[in-house]
mmCIF file of C-alpha atoms in Angstrom:
data_model
loop_
_atom_site.group_PDB
_atom_site.id
_atom_site.type_symbol
_atom_site.label_atom_id
_atom_site.label_comp_id
_atom_site.label_asym_id
_atom_site.label_seq_id
_atom_site.Cartn_x
_atom_site.Cartn_y
_atom_site.Cartn_z
ATOM 1 C CA MET A 1 0.000 0.000 0.000
ATOM 2 C CA ALA A 2 1.150 3.533 -0.729
ATOM 3 C CA ASP A 3 2.094 5.962 2.023
ATOM 4 C CA VAL A 4 -0.470 8.693 2.719
ATOM 5 C CA THR A 5 -0.765 11.369 5.390
ATOM 6 C CA LEU A 6 -3.527 10.965 7.953
ATOM 7 C CA HIS A 7 -5.230 13.721 9.933
ATOM 8 C CA ALA A 8 -5.334 13.401 13.717
ATOM 9 C CA ASP A 9 -8.929 12.105 13.724
ATOM 10 C CA GLU A 10 -8.400 9.577 10.918
ATOM 11 C CA ARG A 11 -7.716 5.859 10.860
ATOM 12 C CA ILE A 12 -7.258 3.236 8.161
ATOM 13 C CA ASP A 13 -9.825 0.424 8.069
ATOM 14 C CA GLN A 14 -9.545 -2.651 5.900
ATOM 15 C CA LEU A 15 -12.162 -4.626 3.995
ATOM 16 C CA TYR A 16 -10.285 -7.902 4.128
ATOM 17 C CA SER A 17 -12.381 -9.699 1.519
ATOM 18 C CA LYS A 18 -11.372 -7.142 -1.132
ATOM 19 C CA ASP A 19 -7.919 -6.270 0.225
ATOM 20 C CA ILE A 20 -9.023 -2.624 0.217
ATOM 21 C CA GLN A 21 -7.926 -0.056 2.805
ATOM 22 C CA ILE A 22 -10.030 3.045 3.409
ATOM 23 C CA ILE A 23 -9.318 6.216 5.353
ATOM 24 C CA GLN A 24 -12.071 6.769 7.910
ATOM 25 C CA SER A 25 -12.975 9.367 10.510
ATOM 26 C CA SER A 26 -15.742 9.154 13.083
ATOM 27 C CA GLN A 27 -15.652 12.967 13.202
ATOM 28 C CA VAL A 28 -16.354 13.355 9.485
ATOM 29 C CA PHE A 29 -17.485 10.146 7.818
ATOM 30 C CA ALA A 30 -17.032 6.389 8.082
ATOM 31 C CA PHE A 31 -18.554 3.883 5.717
ATOM 32 C CA SER A 32 -20.843 1.240 7.180
ATOM 33 C CA LEU A 33 -22.274 -2.080 6.075
ATOM 34 C CA ASP A 34 -24.621 -0.508 3.521
ATOM 35 C CA ALA A 35 -21.628 0.533 1.387
ATOM 36 C CA VAL A 36 -20.182 -2.991 1.496
ATOM 37 C CA LEU A 37 -23.533 -4.532 0.555
ATOM 38 C CA LEU A 38 -24.046 -2.073 -2.311
ATOM 39 C CA GLY A 39 -20.569 -2.758 -3.692
ATOM 40 C CA ASP A 40 -21.339 -6.481 -3.658
ATOM 41 C CA PHE A 41 -24.877 -6.182 -5.073
ATOM 42 C CA ALA A 42 -23.845 -3.985 -8.007
ATOM 43 C CA GLN A 43 -23.143 -5.776 -11.272
ATOM 44 C CA VAL A 44 -20.874 -3.075 -12.670
ATOM 45 C CA ALA A 45 -19.913 -2.971 -16.327
ATOM 46 C CA LYS A 46 -16.653 -4.903 -16.652
ATOM 47 C CA GLY A 47 -15.057 -3.791 -19.938
ATOM 48 C CA ILE A 48 -11.898 -1.690 -20.058
ATOM 49 C CA ASN A 49 -13.798 1.155 -21.757
ATOM 50 C CA SER A 50 -16.646 1.093 -19.217
ATOM 51 C CA GLN A 51 -17.509 4.240 -17.311
ATOM 52 C CA ILE A 52 -18.755 3.876 -13.729
ATOM 53 C CA VAL A 53 -19.817 6.812 -11.542
ATOM 54 C CA ASP A 54 -20.203 6.721 -7.750
ATOM 55 C CA LEU A 55 -22.530 9.558 -6.678
ATOM 56 C CA CYS A 56 -22.671 10.802 -3.056
ATOM 57 C CA ALA A 57 -19.327 9.045 -2.793
ATOM 58 C CA GLY A 58 -18.355 10.115 0.727
ATOM 59 C CA ASN A 59 -14.895 8.716 1.379
ATOM 60 C CA GLY A 60 -15.041 6.646 -1.800
ATOM 61 C CA ALA A 61 -15.956 3.337 -0.185
ATOM 62 C CA VAL A 62 -18.483 2.040 -2.731
ATOM 63 C CA GLY A 63 -16.288 2.822 -5.735
ATOM 64 C CA LEU A 64 -13.250 1.297 -4.039
ATOM 65 C CA PHE A 65 -15.196 -1.872 -3.206
ATOM 66 C CA ALA A 66 -16.392 -2.138 -6.820
ATOM 67 C CA SER A 67 -12.941 -1.546 -8.341
ATOM 68 C CA ALA A 68 -11.957 -5.227 -8.325
ATOM 69 C CA LYS A 69 -15.076 -6.135 -10.337
ATOM 70 C CA THR A 70 -14.251 -4.080 -13.423
ATOM 71 C CA ARG A 71 -11.435 -2.964 -15.686
ATOM 72 C CA GLY A 72 -13.402 0.202 -16.417
ATOM 73 C CA HIS A 73 -12.893 3.686 -15.004
ATOM 74 C CA ILE A 74 -14.631 4.782 -11.809
ATOM 75 C CA THR A 75 -15.403 8.439 -11.065
ATOM 76 C CA ALA A 76 -16.332 9.258 -7.479
ATOM 77 C CA VAL A 77 -18.357 12.465 -7.037
ATOM 78 C CA GLU A 78 -18.445 14.061 -3.573
ATOM 79 C CA ILE A 79 -19.556 17.593 -2.663
ATOM 80 C CA GLN A 80 -17.715 17.875 0.682
ATOM 81 C CA PRO A 81 -14.028 18.846 0.240
ATOM 82 C CA ARG A 82 -12.839 16.953 3.328
ATOM 83 C CA LEU A 83 -14.534 13.726 2.255
ATOM 84 C CA ALA A 84 -13.340 14.059 -1.334
ATOM 85 C CA ASP A 85 -9.799 14.494 0.003
ATOM 86 C CA MET A 86 -10.193 11.347 2.106
ATOM 87 C CA ALA A 87 -11.433 9.477 -0.968
ATOM 88 C CA GLN A 88 -8.506 10.703 -3.059
ATOM 89 C CA ARG A 89 -5.984 9.586 -0.443
ATOM 90 C CA SER A 90 -7.689 6.190 -0.216
ATOM 91 C CA VAL A 91 -7.423 5.849 -4.005
ATOM 92 C CA THR A 92 -3.694 6.588 -3.688
ATOM 93 C CA LEU A 93 -3.395 4.233 -0.713
ATOM 94 C CA ASN A 94 -4.730 1.352 -2.823
ATOM 95 C CA HIS A 95 -2.677 2.179 -5.954
ATOM 96 C CA LEU A 96 -5.842 2.832 -7.948
ATOM 97 C CA THR A 97 -5.049 6.269 -9.402
ATOM 98 C CA HIS A 98 -5.033 4.694 -12.880
ATOM 99 C CA GLN A 99 -8.610 3.454 -12.408
ATOM 100 C CA MET A 100 -10.354 5.942 -10.100
ATOM 101 C CA THR A 101 -10.867 9.691 -10.268
ATOM 102 C CA VAL A 102 -12.326 11.758 -7.423
ATOM 103 C CA LEU A 103 -14.267 14.917 -8.262
ATOM 104 C CA ASN A 104 -15.012 17.367 -5.449
ATOM 105 C CA GLU A 105 -18.156 18.679 -7.129
ATOM 106 C CA ASP A 106 -21.873 19.158 -6.603
ATOM 107 C CA LEU A 107 -23.546 16.209 -8.309
ATOM 108 C CA LEU A 108 -26.336 18.538 -9.473
ATOM 109 C CA ALA A 109 -23.840 20.163 -11.845
ATOM 110 C CA ILE A 110 -21.799 17.073 -12.692
ATOM 111 C CA THR A 111 -23.096 16.793 -16.263
ATOM 112 C CA GLN A 112 -21.001 19.887 -16.994
ATOM 113 C CA GLN A 113 -17.962 17.621 -16.540
ATOM 114 C CA LEU A 114 -19.277 14.153 -17.326
ATOM 115 C CA PRO A 115 -21.167 13.923 -20.632
ATOM 116 C CA LYS A 116 -24.805 12.911 -20.575
ATOM 117 C CA ASP A 117 -25.626 9.422 -21.879
ATOM 118 C CA SER A 118 -21.996 8.327 -21.405
ATOM 119 C CA VAL A 119 -22.028 6.155 -18.275
ATOM 120 C CA ASP A 120 -22.548 2.395 -18.070
ATOM 121 C CA THR A 121 -23.107 2.056 -14.312
ATOM 122 C CA VAL A 122 -24.098 4.490 -11.566
ATOM 123 C CA LEU A 123 -23.567 3.577 -7.908
ATOM 124 C CA CYS A 124 -25.136 5.569 -5.083
ATOM 125 C CA ASN A 125 -25.430 5.361 -1.308
ATOM 126 C CA PRO A 126 -27.471 8.565 -0.893
ATOM 127 C CA PRO A 127 -28.634 10.417 2.214
ATOM 128 C CA TYR A 128 -31.563 8.422 3.568
ATOM 129 C CA PHE A 129 -33.611 11.126 5.276
ATOM 130 C CA LYS A 130 -35.678 13.969 3.866
ATOM 131 C CA ASP A 131 -34.789 17.534 4.826
ATOM 132 C CA GLN A 132 -37.914 18.483 6.757
ATOM 133 C CA PRO A 133 -38.358 21.356 9.236
ATOM 134 C CA GLN A 134 -39.033 18.914 12.083
ATOM 135 C CA SER A 135 -36.077 16.677 11.231
ATOM 136 C CA VAL A 136 -33.515 16.327 13.996
ATOM 137 C CA LYS A 137 -30.168 16.741 12.258
ATOM 138 C CA ASN A 138 -26.698 15.946 13.456
ATOM 139 C CA PRO A 139 -24.954 19.119 14.673
ATOM 140 C CA ASN A 140 -21.850 17.948 12.801
ATOM 141 C CA PRO A 141 -22.395 19.370 9.276
ATOM 142 C CA HIS A 142 -20.363 16.587 7.635
ATOM 143 C CA LEU A 143 -22.619 13.931 9.132
ATOM 144 C CA ALA A 144 -25.796 15.952 8.575
ATOM 145 C CA ILE A 145 -25.128 16.218 4.828
ATOM 146 C CA ALA A 146 -24.343 12.507 4.627
ATOM 147 C CA ARG A 147 -27.608 11.538 6.336
ATOM 148 C CA HIS A 148 -30.142 14.181 5.260
ATOM 149 C CA GLU A 149 -31.055 15.440 1.802
ATOM 150 C CA LEU A 150 -29.496 18.862 2.378
ATOM 151 C CA SER A 151 -27.468 19.199 -0.839
ATOM 152 C CA ALA A 152 -29.631 17.058 -3.160
ATOM 153 C CA ASN A 153 -32.889 15.158 -2.750
ATOM 154 C CA LEU A 154 -33.766 11.701 -4.034
ATOM 155 C CA ASP A 155 -35.558 12.918 -7.155
ATOM 156 C CA GLN A 156 -32.612 15.143 -8.103
ATOM 157 C CA ILE A 157 -30.111 12.318 -7.565
ATOM 158 C CA LEU A 158 -32.144 9.940 -9.722
ATOM 159 C CA ALA A 159 -32.518 12.637 -12.404
ATOM 160 C CA VAL A 160 -28.727 13.054 -12.540
ATOM 161 C CA SER A 161 -28.278 9.278 -12.609
ATOM 162 C CA SER A 162 -30.634 9.034 -15.585
ATOM 163 C CA ASP A 163 -28.919 11.926 -17.374
ATOM 164 C CA LEU A 164 -25.529 10.245 -16.999
ATOM 165 C CA LEU A 165 -26.575 6.752 -18.028
ATOM 166 C CA LYS A 166 -26.542 5.393 -21.532
ATOM 167 C CA MET A 167 -29.720 3.725 -22.728
ATOM 168 C CA ASN A 168 -29.944 0.389 -20.867
ATOM 169 C CA GLY A 169 -27.261 1.546 -18.445
ATOM 170 C CA LYS A 170 -27.813 0.425 -14.868
ATOM 171 C CA ALA A 171 -27.928 2.216 -11.533
ATOM 172 C CA TYR A 172 -27.545 0.611 -8.118
ATOM 173 C CA PHE A 173 -28.841 2.275 -4.949
ATOM 174 C CA VAL A 174 -29.045 1.303 -1.303
ATOM 175 C CA HIS A 175 -31.807 2.964 0.709
ATOM 176 C CA ARG A 176 -34.405 2.512 3.426
ATOM 177 C CA PRO A 177 -37.504 0.387 2.743
ATOM 178 C CA GLU A 178 -39.794 3.164 4.011
ATOM 179 C CA ARG A 179 -38.615 5.320 1.081
ATOM 180 C CA LEU A 180 -39.582 2.753 -1.578
ATOM 181 C CA ASP A 181 -42.664 4.708 -2.623
ATOM 182 C CA ASP A 182 -40.525 7.828 -3.143
ATOM 183 C CA LEU A 183 -37.973 5.743 -5.045
ATOM 184 C CA PHE A 184 -40.518 4.219 -7.414
ATOM 185 C CA ILE A 185 -42.170 7.568 -8.141
ATOM 186 C CA ALA A 186 -38.828 9.278 -8.805
ATOM 187 C CA MET A 187 -37.542 6.376 -10.889
ATOM 188 C CA ALA A 188 -40.626 6.433 -13.135
ATOM 189 C CA ARG A 189 -40.282 10.202 -13.501
ATOM 190 C CA ASN A 190 -36.674 9.783 -14.621
ATOM 191 C CA ARG A 191 -36.920 6.878 -17.099
ATOM 192 C CA LEU A 192 -35.523 4.313 -14.663
ATOM 193 C CA ALA A 193 -37.174 0.911 -14.266
ATOM 194 C CA PRO A 194 -36.558 -1.296 -11.224
ATOM 195 C CA LYS A 195 -35.071 -4.674 -12.140
ATOM 196 C CA ARG A 196 -33.734 -6.393 -9.006
ATOM 197 C CA ILE A 197 -34.586 -5.708 -5.367
ATOM 198 C CA ARG A 198 -33.019 -7.301 -2.305
ATOM 199 C CA PHE A 199 -34.148 -6.602 1.236
ATOM 200 C CA VAL A 200 -31.643 -6.602 4.098
ATOM 201 C CA HIS A 201 -32.810 -7.704 7.560
ATOM 202 C CA PRO A 202 -30.837 -7.141 10.779
ATOM 203 C CA LYS A 203 -31.929 -10.583 12.067
ATOM 204 C CA ALA A 204 -34.225 -13.368 10.922
ATOM 205 C CA GLY A 205 -37.811 -12.525 11.777
ATOM 206 C CA ARG A 206 -37.119 -8.779 11.911
ATOM 207 C CA GLU A 207 -38.359 -6.212 9.411
ATOM 208 C CA ALA A 208 -35.969 -5.140 6.662
ATOM 209 C CA ASN A 209 -34.016 -1.964 7.446
ATOM 210 C CA MET A 210 -32.199 -1.636 4.104
ATOM 211 C CA VAL A 211 -33.072 -2.283 0.478
ATOM 212 C CA LEU A 212 -30.759 -2.736 -2.496
ATOM 213 C CA ILE A 213 -32.164 -1.788 -5.905
ATOM 214 C CA GLU A 214 -30.938 -2.331 -9.454
ATOM 215 C CA MET A 215 -32.577 -0.090 -12.039
ATOM 216 C CA ILE A 216 -32.143 0.227 -15.793
ATOM 217 C CA LYS A 217 -32.525 3.318 -17.956
ATOM 218 C CA ASP A 218 -35.425 3.019 -20.414
ATOM 219 C CA GLY A 219 -36.011 -0.547 -19.277
ATOM 220 C CA LYS A 220 -39.312 -2.341 -19.775
ATOM 221 C CA ALA A 221 -41.917 -2.127 -17.053
ATOM 222 C CA ASN A 222 -43.073 -5.087 -14.964
ATOM 223 C CA GLY A 223 -39.769 -6.919 -14.907
ATOM 224 C CA VAL A 224 -38.997 -6.636 -11.185
ATOM 225 C CA ARG A 225 -37.278 -9.567 -9.503
ATOM 226 C CA ILE A 226 -37.173 -9.891 -5.709
ATOM 227 C CA MET A 227 -33.950 -11.613 -4.666
ATOM 228 C CA PRO A 228 -33.580 -13.821 -1.565
ATOM 229 C CA PRO A 229 -33.340 -11.709 1.606
ATOM 230 C CA LEU A 230 -30.021 -11.014 3.284
ATOM 231 C CA VAL A 231 -29.879 -11.482 7.056
ATOM 232 C CA VAL A 232 -27.009 -9.599 8.705
ATOM 233 C CA TYR A 233 -26.779 -11.141 12.192
ATOM 234 C CA GLN A 234 -27.364 -14.606 13.554
ATOM 235 C CA ASP A 235 -29.367 -15.063 16.759
ATOM 236 C CA ASN A 236 -26.097 -15.171 18.737
ATOM 237 C CA GLY A 237 -25.180 -11.666 17.516
ATOM 238 C CA GLU A 238 -22.431 -12.809 15.156
ATOM 239 C CA TYR A 239 -22.491 -11.970 11.465
ATOM 240 C CA GLY A 240 -24.300 -14.404 9.202
ATOM 241 C CA GLU A 241 -22.153 -16.395 6.797
ATOM 242 C CA GLU A 242 -22.761 -14.185 3.747
ATOM 243 C CA VAL A 243 -21.998 -10.915 5.535
ATOM 244 C CA HIS A 244 -18.979 -12.422 7.330
ATOM 245 C CA THR A 245 -17.582 -13.520 3.966
ATOM 246 C CA LEU A 246 -18.187 -10.053 2.462
ATOM 247 C CA LEU A 247 -16.279 -8.410 5.315
ATOM 248 C CA TYR A 248 -13.504 -10.886 5.989
ATOM 249 C CA GLY A 249 -13.307 -13.187 2.976
ATOM 250 C CA GLU A 250 -13.465 -16.959 2.998
ATOM 251 C CA ASP A 251 -12.280 -18.681 6.159
#
């Protein structure tokens, strides 16, 4: 791994199954299981000329996790300068500067830099919560932007995803099940058809608390497939076999 400079509040975490190291900070941003699950769920375009874009990239986790699955180029788009800097240093740390580019830009203006209808795969782990007057937001602005739709809302993010994608290009999102109605409405408005859905449950017998969605630009309607559910924890509190393998690799 390359040498990089860390800030006082930063650490390096490793996703052992992918041999990827990522710069994290509890004060600013740290990826969680949703990023790992999205990186695994996404069937990114594999060809050397493929273009993949990671929107709301944070510290670059999703793009970094997907990098081993493609020979294409990955562009991570992150509005917060500190997070974009963390992502860039993680790209350097993993010797991926030839494959990944980090843009510290507002995704709402990203089509000024990335041509419309040019992208094969969009990845996105967006803010989960609407920006409503009664919403209780984290006093830390870095965390507030990551969790609430302060800089872009779901409809805007899906509109940008659709603008970027080629016809039949695919987008992969992770979100909360309670936002599915918003997702479906915004997808239909932006020429995106749901194709695969997988629900994530904290434990067997518990309601899903995450949902993974594959969508296709200008895809046919009524082709949705519901994949087998993913259960994160066993009854004893340890990770289930699938999640353990995603985090730590095969035993």
